[in-house]
XYZ file of C-alpha atoms in Angstrom:
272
model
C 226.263 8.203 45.814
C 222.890 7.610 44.229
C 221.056 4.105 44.912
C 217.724 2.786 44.000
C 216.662 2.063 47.658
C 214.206 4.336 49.488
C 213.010 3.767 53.025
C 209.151 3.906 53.867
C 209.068 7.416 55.304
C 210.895 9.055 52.617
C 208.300 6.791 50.213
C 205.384 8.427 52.217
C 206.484 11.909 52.475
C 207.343 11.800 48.712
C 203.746 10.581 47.740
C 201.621 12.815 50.422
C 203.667 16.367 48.798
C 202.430 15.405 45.722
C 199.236 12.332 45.657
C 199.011 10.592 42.553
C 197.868 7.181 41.462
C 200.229 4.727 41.932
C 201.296 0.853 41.181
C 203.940 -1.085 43.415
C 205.232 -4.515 42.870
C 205.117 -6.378 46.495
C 207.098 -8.879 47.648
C 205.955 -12.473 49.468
C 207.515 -11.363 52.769
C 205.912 -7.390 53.334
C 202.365 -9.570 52.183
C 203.330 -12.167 55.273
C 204.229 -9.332 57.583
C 200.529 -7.296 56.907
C 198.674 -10.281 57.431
C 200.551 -12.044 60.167
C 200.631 -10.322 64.039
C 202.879 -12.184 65.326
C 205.571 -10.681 62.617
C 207.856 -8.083 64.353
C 207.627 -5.822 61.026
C 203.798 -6.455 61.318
C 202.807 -2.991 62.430
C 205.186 -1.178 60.470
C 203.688 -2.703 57.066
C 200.410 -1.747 57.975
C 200.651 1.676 58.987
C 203.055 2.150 55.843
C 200.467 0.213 53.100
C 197.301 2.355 55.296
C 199.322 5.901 55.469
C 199.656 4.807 51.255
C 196.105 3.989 50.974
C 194.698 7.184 52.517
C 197.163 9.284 50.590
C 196.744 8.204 46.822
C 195.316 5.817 44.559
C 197.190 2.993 45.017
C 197.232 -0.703 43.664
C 199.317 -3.158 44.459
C 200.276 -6.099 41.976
C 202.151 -9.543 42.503
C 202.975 -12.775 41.246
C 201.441 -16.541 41.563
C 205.320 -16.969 42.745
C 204.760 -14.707 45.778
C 200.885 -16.179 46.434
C 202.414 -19.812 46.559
C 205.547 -18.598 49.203
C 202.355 -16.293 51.225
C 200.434 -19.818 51.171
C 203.610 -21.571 52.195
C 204.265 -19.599 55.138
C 200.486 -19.954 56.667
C 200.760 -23.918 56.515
C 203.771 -24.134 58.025
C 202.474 -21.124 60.363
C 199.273 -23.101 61.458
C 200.142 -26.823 61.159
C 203.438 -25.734 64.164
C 200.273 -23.855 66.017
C 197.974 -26.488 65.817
C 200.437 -29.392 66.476
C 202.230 -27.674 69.400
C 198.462 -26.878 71.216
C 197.475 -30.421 70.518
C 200.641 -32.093 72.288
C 200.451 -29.673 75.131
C 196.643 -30.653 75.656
C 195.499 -26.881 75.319
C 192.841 -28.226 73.027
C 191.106 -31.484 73.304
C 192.155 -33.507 70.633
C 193.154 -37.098 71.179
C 196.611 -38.564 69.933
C 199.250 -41.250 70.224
C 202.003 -41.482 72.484
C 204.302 -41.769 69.679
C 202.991 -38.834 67.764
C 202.763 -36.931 71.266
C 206.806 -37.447 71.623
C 207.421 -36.685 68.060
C 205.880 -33.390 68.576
C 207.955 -32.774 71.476
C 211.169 -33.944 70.191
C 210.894 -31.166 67.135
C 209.401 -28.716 69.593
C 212.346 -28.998 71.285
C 214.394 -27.995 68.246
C 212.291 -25.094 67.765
C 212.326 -23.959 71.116
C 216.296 -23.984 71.208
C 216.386 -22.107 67.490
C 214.209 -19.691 69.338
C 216.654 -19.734 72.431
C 219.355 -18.671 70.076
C 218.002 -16.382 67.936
C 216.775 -14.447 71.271
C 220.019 -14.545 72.277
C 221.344 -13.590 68.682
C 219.132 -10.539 68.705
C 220.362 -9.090 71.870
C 223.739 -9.080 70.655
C 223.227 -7.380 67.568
C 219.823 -5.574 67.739
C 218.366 -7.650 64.715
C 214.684 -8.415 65.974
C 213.130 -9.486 62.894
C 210.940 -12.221 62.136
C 211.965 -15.808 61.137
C 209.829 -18.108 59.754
C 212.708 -20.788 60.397
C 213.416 -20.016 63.544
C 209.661 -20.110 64.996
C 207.614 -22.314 62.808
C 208.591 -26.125 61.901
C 210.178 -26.599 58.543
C 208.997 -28.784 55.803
C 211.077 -31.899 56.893
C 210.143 -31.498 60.620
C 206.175 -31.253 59.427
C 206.812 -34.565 57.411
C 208.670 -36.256 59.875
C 205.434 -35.787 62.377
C 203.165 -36.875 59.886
C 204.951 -39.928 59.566
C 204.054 -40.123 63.432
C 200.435 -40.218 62.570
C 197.903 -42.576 60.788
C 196.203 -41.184 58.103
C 192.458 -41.535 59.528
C 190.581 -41.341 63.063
C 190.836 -45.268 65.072
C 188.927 -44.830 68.265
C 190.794 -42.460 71.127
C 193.604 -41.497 68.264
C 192.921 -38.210 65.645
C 194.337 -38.724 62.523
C 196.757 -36.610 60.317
C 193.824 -35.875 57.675
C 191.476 -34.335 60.543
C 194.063 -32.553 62.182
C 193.960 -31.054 58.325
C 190.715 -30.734 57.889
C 190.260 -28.802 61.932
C 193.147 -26.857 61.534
C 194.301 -25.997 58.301
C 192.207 -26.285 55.372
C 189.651 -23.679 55.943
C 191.955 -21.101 57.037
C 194.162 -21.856 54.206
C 191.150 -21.048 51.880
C 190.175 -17.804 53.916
C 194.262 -16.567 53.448
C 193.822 -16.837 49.501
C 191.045 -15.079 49.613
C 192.313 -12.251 51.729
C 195.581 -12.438 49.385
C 193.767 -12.370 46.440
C 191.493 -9.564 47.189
C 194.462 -7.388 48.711
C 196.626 -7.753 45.136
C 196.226 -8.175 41.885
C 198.681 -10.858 39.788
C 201.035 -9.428 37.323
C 200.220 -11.112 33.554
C 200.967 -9.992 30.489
C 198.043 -12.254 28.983
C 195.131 -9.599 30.652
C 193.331 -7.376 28.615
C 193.689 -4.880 31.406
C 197.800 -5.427 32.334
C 198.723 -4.670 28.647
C 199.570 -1.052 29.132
C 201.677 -2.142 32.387
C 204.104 -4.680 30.144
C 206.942 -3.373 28.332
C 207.175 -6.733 26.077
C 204.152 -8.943 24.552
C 205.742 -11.513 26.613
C 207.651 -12.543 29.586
C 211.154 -14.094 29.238
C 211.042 -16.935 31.646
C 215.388 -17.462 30.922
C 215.695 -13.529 32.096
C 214.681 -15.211 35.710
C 217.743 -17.337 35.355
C 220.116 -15.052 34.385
C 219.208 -12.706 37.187
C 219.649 -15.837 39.917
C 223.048 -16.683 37.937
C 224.459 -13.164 38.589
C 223.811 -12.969 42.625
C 223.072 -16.169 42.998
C 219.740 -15.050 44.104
C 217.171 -17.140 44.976
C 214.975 -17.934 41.927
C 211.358 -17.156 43.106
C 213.266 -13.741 43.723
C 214.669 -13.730 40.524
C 211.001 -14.555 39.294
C 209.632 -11.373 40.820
C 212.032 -9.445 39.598
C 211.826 -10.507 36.153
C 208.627 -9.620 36.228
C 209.017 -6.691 37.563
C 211.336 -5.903 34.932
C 209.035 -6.481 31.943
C 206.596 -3.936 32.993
C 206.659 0.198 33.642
C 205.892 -0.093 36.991
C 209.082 1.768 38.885
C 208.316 0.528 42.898
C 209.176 -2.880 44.509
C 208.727 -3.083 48.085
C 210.457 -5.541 49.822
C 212.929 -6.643 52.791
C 214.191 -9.361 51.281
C 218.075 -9.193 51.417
C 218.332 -11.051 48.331
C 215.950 -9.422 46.136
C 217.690 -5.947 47.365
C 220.304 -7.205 46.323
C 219.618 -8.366 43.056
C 217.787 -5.319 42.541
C 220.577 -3.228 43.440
C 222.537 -5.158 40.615
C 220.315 -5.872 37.517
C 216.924 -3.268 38.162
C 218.724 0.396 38.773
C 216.556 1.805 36.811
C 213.277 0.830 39.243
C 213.093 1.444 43.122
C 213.078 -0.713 45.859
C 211.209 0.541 48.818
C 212.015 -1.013 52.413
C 211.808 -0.122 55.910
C 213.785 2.659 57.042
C 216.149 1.156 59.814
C 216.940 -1.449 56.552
C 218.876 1.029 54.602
C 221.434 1.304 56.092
C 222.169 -2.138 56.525
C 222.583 -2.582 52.711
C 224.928 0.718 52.117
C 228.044 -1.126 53.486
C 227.551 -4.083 51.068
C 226.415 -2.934 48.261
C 229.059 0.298 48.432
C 230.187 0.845 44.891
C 227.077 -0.949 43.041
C 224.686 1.960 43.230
């Protein structure tokens, strides 16, 4: 049974038999797991994209979509790491008792999602990654803000230095890094035009593709875009966008680590 999946050793082998240049679409979450150590797929990106890089020619485009989720994941990423040091006094910055027990109360969440997902993992071998799991969500970050005043009162830091310390710079630093590591898909560059298949994108295409596997749209975004151009490689791990890819993009390949393939043949058995 054919599919349009391909693991990254297959990928690899393919490219080193027979170098050429090549483009590849990637997706929000293999960007997170290059940059980010503390990923479990974070050494398995990088040796794949490096292996790629010393093989052929290769450039790798994105969307804004997938900047904005990369972005997303760092602030959540250092505003848990920063907020968690501070309450535990590993650095020295002054707070409230209030905001001191907030931080505990949601570190305690986090610690028992971590409890279970540890426990989760030995039951079924599944050791990858959550940014849910580890890092505070969006509410959980607001709900600690609330705990703080917005500027410094003597012996009490407030929520826009904590900022300003321990997340604005390095935020800035990231989007550098992303945006020197890919280029953004747009049909409105001089030097993309040979890469689009239409003047111009669809936008409604995105939710059509969400509306038939209910995927989630800044999936169905990428894939969209994807699908306007000639470029023929995605590479993701995204069980959604596989998915959805699987369904509505046969015609382009999805590369993705090689213990994921089999995980999809069982569910998507008589789609590809």
């Amino acid at each position: 049974m054919s599919s349009n999946r391909l693991g990254f050793r297959p990928f690899r082998n393919a490219l080193e038999k027979a170098p050429k240049d090549t483009t590849l679409v990637v997706d929000s979450n293999i960007i997170i797991a290059y940059f980010d150590e503390a990923h479990s797929l974070h050494e398995k990106v990088v040796e794949f994209l490096d292996d790629l890089d010393e093989i052929a020619n290769i450039t790798l485009y994105t969307t804004v979509t997938t900047k904005s989720e990369f972005l997303e994941y760092h602030r959540r990423r250092l505003l848990t790491e920063a907020l968690v040091s501070i309450a535990d006094g590993e650095v020295d910055v002054p707070i409230s008792e209030s905001s001191r027990a907030k931080i505990y109360t949601i570190k305690g969440r986090r610690n028992l999602r971590e409890s279970q997902e540890e426990k989760r993992a030995a039951e079924t071998g599944d050791l990858d990654f959550d940014i849910n799991v580890s890092y505070f969500n969006d509410k959980e970050i607001k709900d600690i803000k609330k705990a703080f005043r917005a500027r410094d009162i003597p012996n009490e830091t407030g929520w826009l230095k904590i900022c300003e310390v321990y997340l604005k710079s390095k935020l800035v630093e990231l989007e550098t890094e992303i945006d020197s590591f890919c280029t953004y898909l747009s049909p409105h560059k001089e030097s993309q035009k040979s890469l689009f298949v239409k003047p111009d994108v669809e936008w409604t295409e995105a939710t059509r593709l969400c509306g038939t596997t209910g995927t989630g749209y800044s999936d169905a975004l990428i894939l969209n875009m994807l699908l306007h151009t000639n470029i023929n490689y995605l590479v993701s791990m995204d069980f959604d966008l596989v998915y959805a890819a699987a369904v509505d993009a046969k015609n382009k390949t999805v590369i993705l680590p090689d213990n994921r393939i089999a995980a999809f043949k069982h569910t998507l058995k008589g789609i590809t």
